[in-house]
PDB file of C-alpha atoms in Angstrom:
ATOM      1  CA  MET A 131      -8.136 -37.613  14.908  1.00 89.00           C
ATOM      2  CA  ARG A 132      -7.345 -37.042  11.281  1.00 92.00           C
ATOM      3  CA  PHE A 133      -6.929 -34.180   8.825  1.00 93.00           C
ATOM      4  CA  TYR A 134      -9.885 -33.227   6.643  1.00 93.00           C
ATOM      5  CA  PRO A 135      -9.703 -31.216   3.399  1.00 91.00           C
ATOM      6  CA  LEU A 136     -11.430 -27.894   2.766  1.00 90.00           C
ATOM      7  CA  GLY A 137     -15.176 -28.152   2.270  1.00 91.00           C
ATOM      8  CA  TYR A 138     -17.683 -30.755   3.434  1.00 94.00           C
ATOM      9  CA  THR A 139     -16.814 -34.336   4.279  1.00 96.00           C
ATOM     10  CA  THR A 140     -19.623 -36.748   5.198  1.00 95.00           C
ATOM     11  CA  ASN A 141     -18.718 -39.386   7.741  1.00 95.00           C
ATOM     12  CA  THR A 142     -20.954 -42.480   8.014  1.00 95.00           C
ATOM     13  CA  PHE A 143     -20.568 -45.136  10.664  1.00 95.00           C
ATOM     14  CA  LYS A 144     -22.278 -48.509  11.100  1.00 96.00           C
ATOM     15  CA  ALA A 145     -22.463 -50.501  14.304  1.00 96.00           C
ATOM     16  CA  THR A 146     -23.417 -54.192  14.234  1.00 95.00           C
ATOM     17  CA  ASP A 147     -23.975 -56.340  17.321  1.00 94.00           C
ATOM     18  CA  SER A 148     -23.323 -60.085  17.662  1.00 94.00           C
ATOM     19  CA  ASP A 149     -26.904 -60.895  16.605  1.00 95.00           C
ATOM     20  CA  GLY A 150     -26.504 -59.012  13.327  1.00 93.00           C
ATOM     21  CA  ASN A 151     -28.550 -55.970  14.319  1.00 95.00           C
ATOM     22  CA  SER A 152     -27.084 -52.786  12.911  1.00 96.00           C
ATOM     23  CA  SER A 153     -27.490 -49.073  13.071  1.00 97.00           C
ATOM     24  CA  THR A 154     -25.890 -46.240  11.103  1.00 97.00           C
ATOM     25  CA  CYS A 155     -25.281 -42.561  11.678  1.00 97.00           C
ATOM     26  CA  SER A 156     -23.810 -39.780   9.592  1.00 96.00           C
ATOM     27  CA  PHE A 157     -22.469 -36.305  10.199  1.00 95.00           C
ATOM     28  CA  ASN A 158     -20.671 -33.678   8.174  1.00 96.00           C
ATOM     29  CA  ILE A 159     -17.403 -31.950   8.878  1.00 96.00           C
ATOM     30  CA  PHE A 160     -17.010 -28.547   7.270  1.00 95.00           C
ATOM     31  CA  VAL A 161     -13.465 -27.161   7.028  1.00 94.00           C
ATOM     32  CA  TYR A 162     -13.060 -23.527   5.974  1.00 93.00           C
ATOM     33  CA  ASP A 163     -10.066 -21.261   5.391  1.00 93.00           C
ATOM     34  CA  VAL A 164      -9.593 -18.311   7.761  1.00 93.00           C
ATOM     35  CA  GLU A 165      -5.931 -17.565   7.069  1.00 95.00           C
ATOM     36  CA  LYS A 166      -5.221 -14.302   5.256  1.00 95.00           C
ATOM     37  CA  PRO A 167      -2.946 -14.388   2.233  1.00 96.00           C
ATOM     38  CA  VAL A 168       0.545 -12.970   2.709  1.00 96.00           C
ATOM     39  CA  ILE A 169       1.165  -9.960   0.479  1.00 96.00           C
ATOM     40  CA  THR A 170       4.522  -8.227   0.078  1.00 97.00           C
ATOM     41  CA  CYS A 171       4.951  -4.755  -1.419  1.00 97.00           C
ATOM     42  CA  GLN A 172       8.074  -2.854  -2.313  1.00 95.00           C
ATOM     43  CA  PRO A 173       8.199  -0.523   0.733  1.00 94.00           C
ATOM     44  CA  LEU A 174       9.746   2.678  -0.661  1.00 97.00           C
ATOM     45  CA  VAL A 175      10.630   4.087  -4.060  1.00 97.00           C
ATOM     46  CA  THR A 176      12.473   7.411  -4.259  1.00 97.00           C
ATOM     47  CA  VAL A 177      12.737   9.305  -7.541  1.00 97.00           C
ATOM     48  CA  TYR A 178      13.916  12.801  -8.431  1.00 95.00           C
ATOM     49  CA  THR A 179      12.377  15.480 -10.622  1.00 93.00           C
ATOM     50  CA  SER A 180      14.113  16.674 -13.748  1.00 85.00           C
ATOM     51  CA  SER A 181      14.610  20.350 -14.553  1.00 76.00           C
ATOM     52  CA  ASN A 182      11.490  22.527 -14.507  1.00 80.00           C
ATOM     53  CA  SER A 183       9.205  19.666 -13.473  1.00 86.00           C
ATOM     54  CA  CYS A 184       7.048  19.194 -10.386  1.00 89.00           C
ATOM     55  CA  SER A 185       6.645  15.456 -10.950  1.00 94.00           C
ATOM     56  CA  ALA A 186       8.637  12.389 -11.924  1.00 95.00           C
ATOM     57  CA  ILE A 187       7.967   8.976 -13.414  1.00 96.00           C
ATOM     58  CA  ALA A 188       8.104   6.307 -10.718  1.00 97.00           C
ATOM     59  CA  THR A 189       8.379   2.608 -11.465  1.00 97.00           C
ATOM     60  CA  TYR A 190       7.774   0.095  -8.694  1.00 97.00           C
ATOM     61  CA  SER A 191       7.753  -3.690  -8.525  1.00 97.00           C
ATOM     62  CA  PRO A 192       4.344  -5.347  -8.407  1.00 96.00           C
ATOM     63  CA  PRO A 193       3.456  -6.971  -5.088  1.00 97.00           C
ATOM     64  CA  THR A 194       3.590 -10.727  -4.609  1.00 96.00           C
ATOM     65  CA  ALA A 195       1.154 -12.867  -2.635  1.00 96.00           C
ATOM     66  CA  THR A 196       1.033 -16.406  -1.312  1.00 95.00           C
ATOM     67  CA  ASP A 197      -1.704 -18.289   0.487  1.00 95.00           C
ATOM     68  CA  ASN A 198      -1.961 -21.468   2.534  1.00 92.00           C
ATOM     69  CA  CYS A 199      -4.873 -22.758   0.424  1.00 90.00           C
ATOM     70  CA  GLY A 200      -4.004 -21.691  -3.071  1.00 82.00           C
ATOM     71  CA  TYR A 201      -4.597 -18.845  -5.450  1.00 79.00           C
ATOM     72  CA  SER A 202      -4.442 -15.169  -4.443  1.00 81.00           C
ATOM     73  CA  ALA A 203      -5.555 -12.333  -6.711  1.00 94.00           C
ATOM     74  CA  ILE A 204      -3.913  -8.910  -6.311  1.00 97.00           C
ATOM     75  CA  GLU A 205      -5.618  -5.603  -7.076  1.00 97.00           C
ATOM     76  CA  ARG A 206      -4.512  -1.977  -6.769  1.00 98.00           C
ATOM     77  CA  LEU A 207      -6.959  -0.247  -4.412  1.00 98.00           C
ATOM     78  CA  PHE A 208      -5.727   3.316  -4.933  1.00 97.00           C
ATOM     79  CA  GLY A 209      -2.733   5.277  -6.133  1.00 97.00           C
ATOM     80  CA  LEU A 210      -1.139   5.697  -9.510  1.00 98.00           C
ATOM     81  CA  PRO A 211       0.104   2.747 -11.553  1.00 98.00           C
ATOM     82  CA  SER A 212       3.788   1.985 -11.986  1.00 97.00           C
ATOM     83  CA  GLY A 213       5.299   4.143 -14.732  1.00 97.00           C
ATOM     84  CA  ALA A 214       3.004   7.116 -14.045  1.00 97.00           C
ATOM     85  CA  PHE A 215       4.029  10.688 -13.215  1.00 96.00           C
ATOM     86  CA  PHE A 216       3.911  11.168  -9.434  1.00 97.00           C
ATOM     87  CA  PRO A 217       3.815  14.675  -7.892  1.00 96.00           C
ATOM     88  CA  VAL A 218       6.577  16.068  -5.689  1.00 95.00           C
ATOM     89  CA  GLY A 219       6.133  14.781  -2.134  1.00 95.00           C
ATOM     90  CA  GLN A 220       4.988  11.417  -0.871  1.00 97.00           C
ATOM     91  CA  SER A 221       2.241   9.232  -2.350  1.00 97.00           C
ATOM     92  CA  THR A 222       1.045   5.785  -1.328  1.00 97.00           C
ATOM     93  CA  VAL A 223      -0.119   3.028  -3.652  1.00 98.00           C
ATOM     94  CA  ARG A 224      -2.271   0.457  -1.810  1.00 98.00           C
ATOM     95  CA  PHE A 225      -2.797  -3.170  -2.875  1.00 98.00           C
ATOM     96  CA  ARG A 226      -5.038  -6.009  -1.691  1.00 98.00           C
ATOM     97  CA  ALA A 227      -4.554  -9.765  -2.019  1.00 97.00           C
ATOM     98  CA  THR A 228      -7.707 -11.908  -1.930  1.00 96.00           C
ATOM     99  CA  ASP A 229      -7.541 -15.696  -1.707  1.00 95.00           C
ATOM    100  CA  SER A 230     -10.066 -18.115  -3.186  1.00 91.00           C
ATOM    101  CA  HIS A 231     -12.000 -18.084   0.113  1.00 92.00           C
ATOM    102  CA  ASN A 232     -12.321 -14.262   0.216  1.00 93.00           C
ATOM    103  CA  ASN A 233      -9.714 -13.710   2.935  1.00 96.00           C
ATOM    104  CA  THR A 234      -7.866 -10.450   2.301  1.00 96.00           C
ATOM    105  CA  ASN A 235      -4.684  -8.663   3.303  1.00 97.00           C
ATOM    106  CA  ASP A 236      -3.308  -5.260   2.236  1.00 97.00           C
ATOM    107  CA  CYS A 237       0.078  -3.614   1.792  1.00 98.00           C
ATOM    108  CA  GLY A 238       1.383  -0.380   0.346  1.00 98.00           C
ATOM    109  CA  THR A 239       4.273   1.092  -1.598  1.00 98.00           C
ATOM    110  CA  VAL A 240       5.366   4.631  -0.737  1.00 98.00           C
ATOM    111  CA  ILE A 241       6.519   6.761  -3.664  1.00 98.00           C
ATOM    112  CA  ARG A 242       8.706   9.705  -2.666  1.00 98.00           C
ATOM    113  CA  VAL A 243       9.366  12.300  -5.351  1.00 97.00           C
ATOM    114  CA  ARG A 244      12.194  14.651  -4.420  1.00 95.00           C
ATOM    115  CA  ASP A 245      12.484  18.137  -5.902  1.00 91.00           C
ATOM    116  CA  THR A 246      15.914  18.789  -7.466  1.00 86.00           C
ATOM    117  CA  ILE A 247      15.250  22.323  -8.681  1.00 81.00           C
ATOM    118  CA  THR A 248      17.059  25.019  -6.712  1.00 81.00           C
ATOM    119  CA  PRO A 249      14.850  27.972  -5.781  1.00 82.00           C
ATOM    120  CA  THR A 250      15.779  31.355  -7.231  1.00 85.00           C
ATOM    121  CA  ILE A 251      15.637  34.647  -5.415  1.00 89.00           C
ATOM    122  CA  ILE A 252      16.074  38.105  -6.880  1.00 90.00           C
ATOM    123  CA  CYS A 253      17.226  40.811  -4.505  1.00 90.00           C
ATOM    124  CA  PRO A 254      16.961  44.547  -5.169  1.00 89.00           C
ATOM    125  CA  LEU A 255      20.037  46.561  -6.041  1.00 91.00           C
ATOM    126  CA  ASN A 256      22.016  48.042  -3.153  1.00 92.00           C
ATOM    127  CA  ILE A 257      20.053  50.748  -1.334  1.00 91.00           C
ATOM    128  CA  THR A 258      21.487  53.931   0.141  1.00 91.00           C
ATOM    129  CA  SER A 259      19.212  55.921   2.454  1.00 92.00           C
ATOM    130  CA  ALA A 260      19.541  58.878   4.810  1.00 92.00           C
ATOM    131  CA  THR A 261      18.404  58.602   8.409  1.00 92.00           C
ATOM    132  CA  ASN A 262      14.989  59.828   9.380  1.00 91.00           C
ATOM    133  CA  ILE A 263      14.748  63.254  11.055  1.00 92.00           C
ATOM    134  CA  ASN A 264      15.707  63.146  14.767  1.00 92.00           C
ATOM    135  CA  SER A 265      16.633  59.476  14.432  1.00 91.00           C
ATOM    136  CA  CYS A 266      19.664  57.281  13.902  1.00 92.00           C
ATOM    137  CA  THR A 267      17.657  54.850  11.754  1.00 94.00           C
ATOM    138  CA  ALA A 268      16.097  54.929   8.333  1.00 92.00           C
ATOM    139  CA  LEU A 269      12.783  53.467   7.247  1.00 92.00           C
ATOM    140  CA  VAL A 270      13.564  51.628   4.016  1.00 91.00           C
ATOM    141  CA  GLY A 271      11.170  49.564   1.906  1.00 89.00           C
ATOM    142  CA  PHE A 272      12.122  46.939  -0.662  1.00 88.00           C
ATOM    143  CA  PHE A 273      10.801  43.814  -2.412  1.00 86.00           C
ATOM    144  CA  THR A 274      12.380  40.476  -3.218  1.00 83.00           C
ATOM    145  CA  THR A 275      11.153  37.958  -5.742  1.00 82.00           C
ATOM    146  CA  ILE A 276      11.260  34.275  -4.886  1.00 78.00           C
ATOM    147  CA  ASP A 277      10.572  31.493  -7.364  1.00 74.00           C
ATOM    148  CA  ILE A 278      10.324  28.091  -5.666  1.00 66.00           C
TER     149      ILE A 278
END
């Protein structure tokens, strides 16, 4: 037993008997990489809106990747780039690491944009109303205005 590097390795053997007769044989060993790269994303970024805005700029750290057999490239699959305006709520940015042997692994960063604007409500002025005929209640209508 011995360790072989990635790729093809040709092994050739020769057998010789005591009379000098010999024979050879060869075979190849092919070693390939099946291990996915390890990718690490910043798990959660929380930012807050400023006044009169329904979005906020979110900055997140780029993911990092390592691999047992060398280089890993990282690409953003979907979601907004770091430094972009993200809408109120929760958004996910997804990344993929690909090693030099096309093994892949994904991770994501969740961007949470919190609304800091207090809702406003406008109530009508005080209402005075007489009871309905033959009743101890009054049917009163009114409207409120809500700005969220």
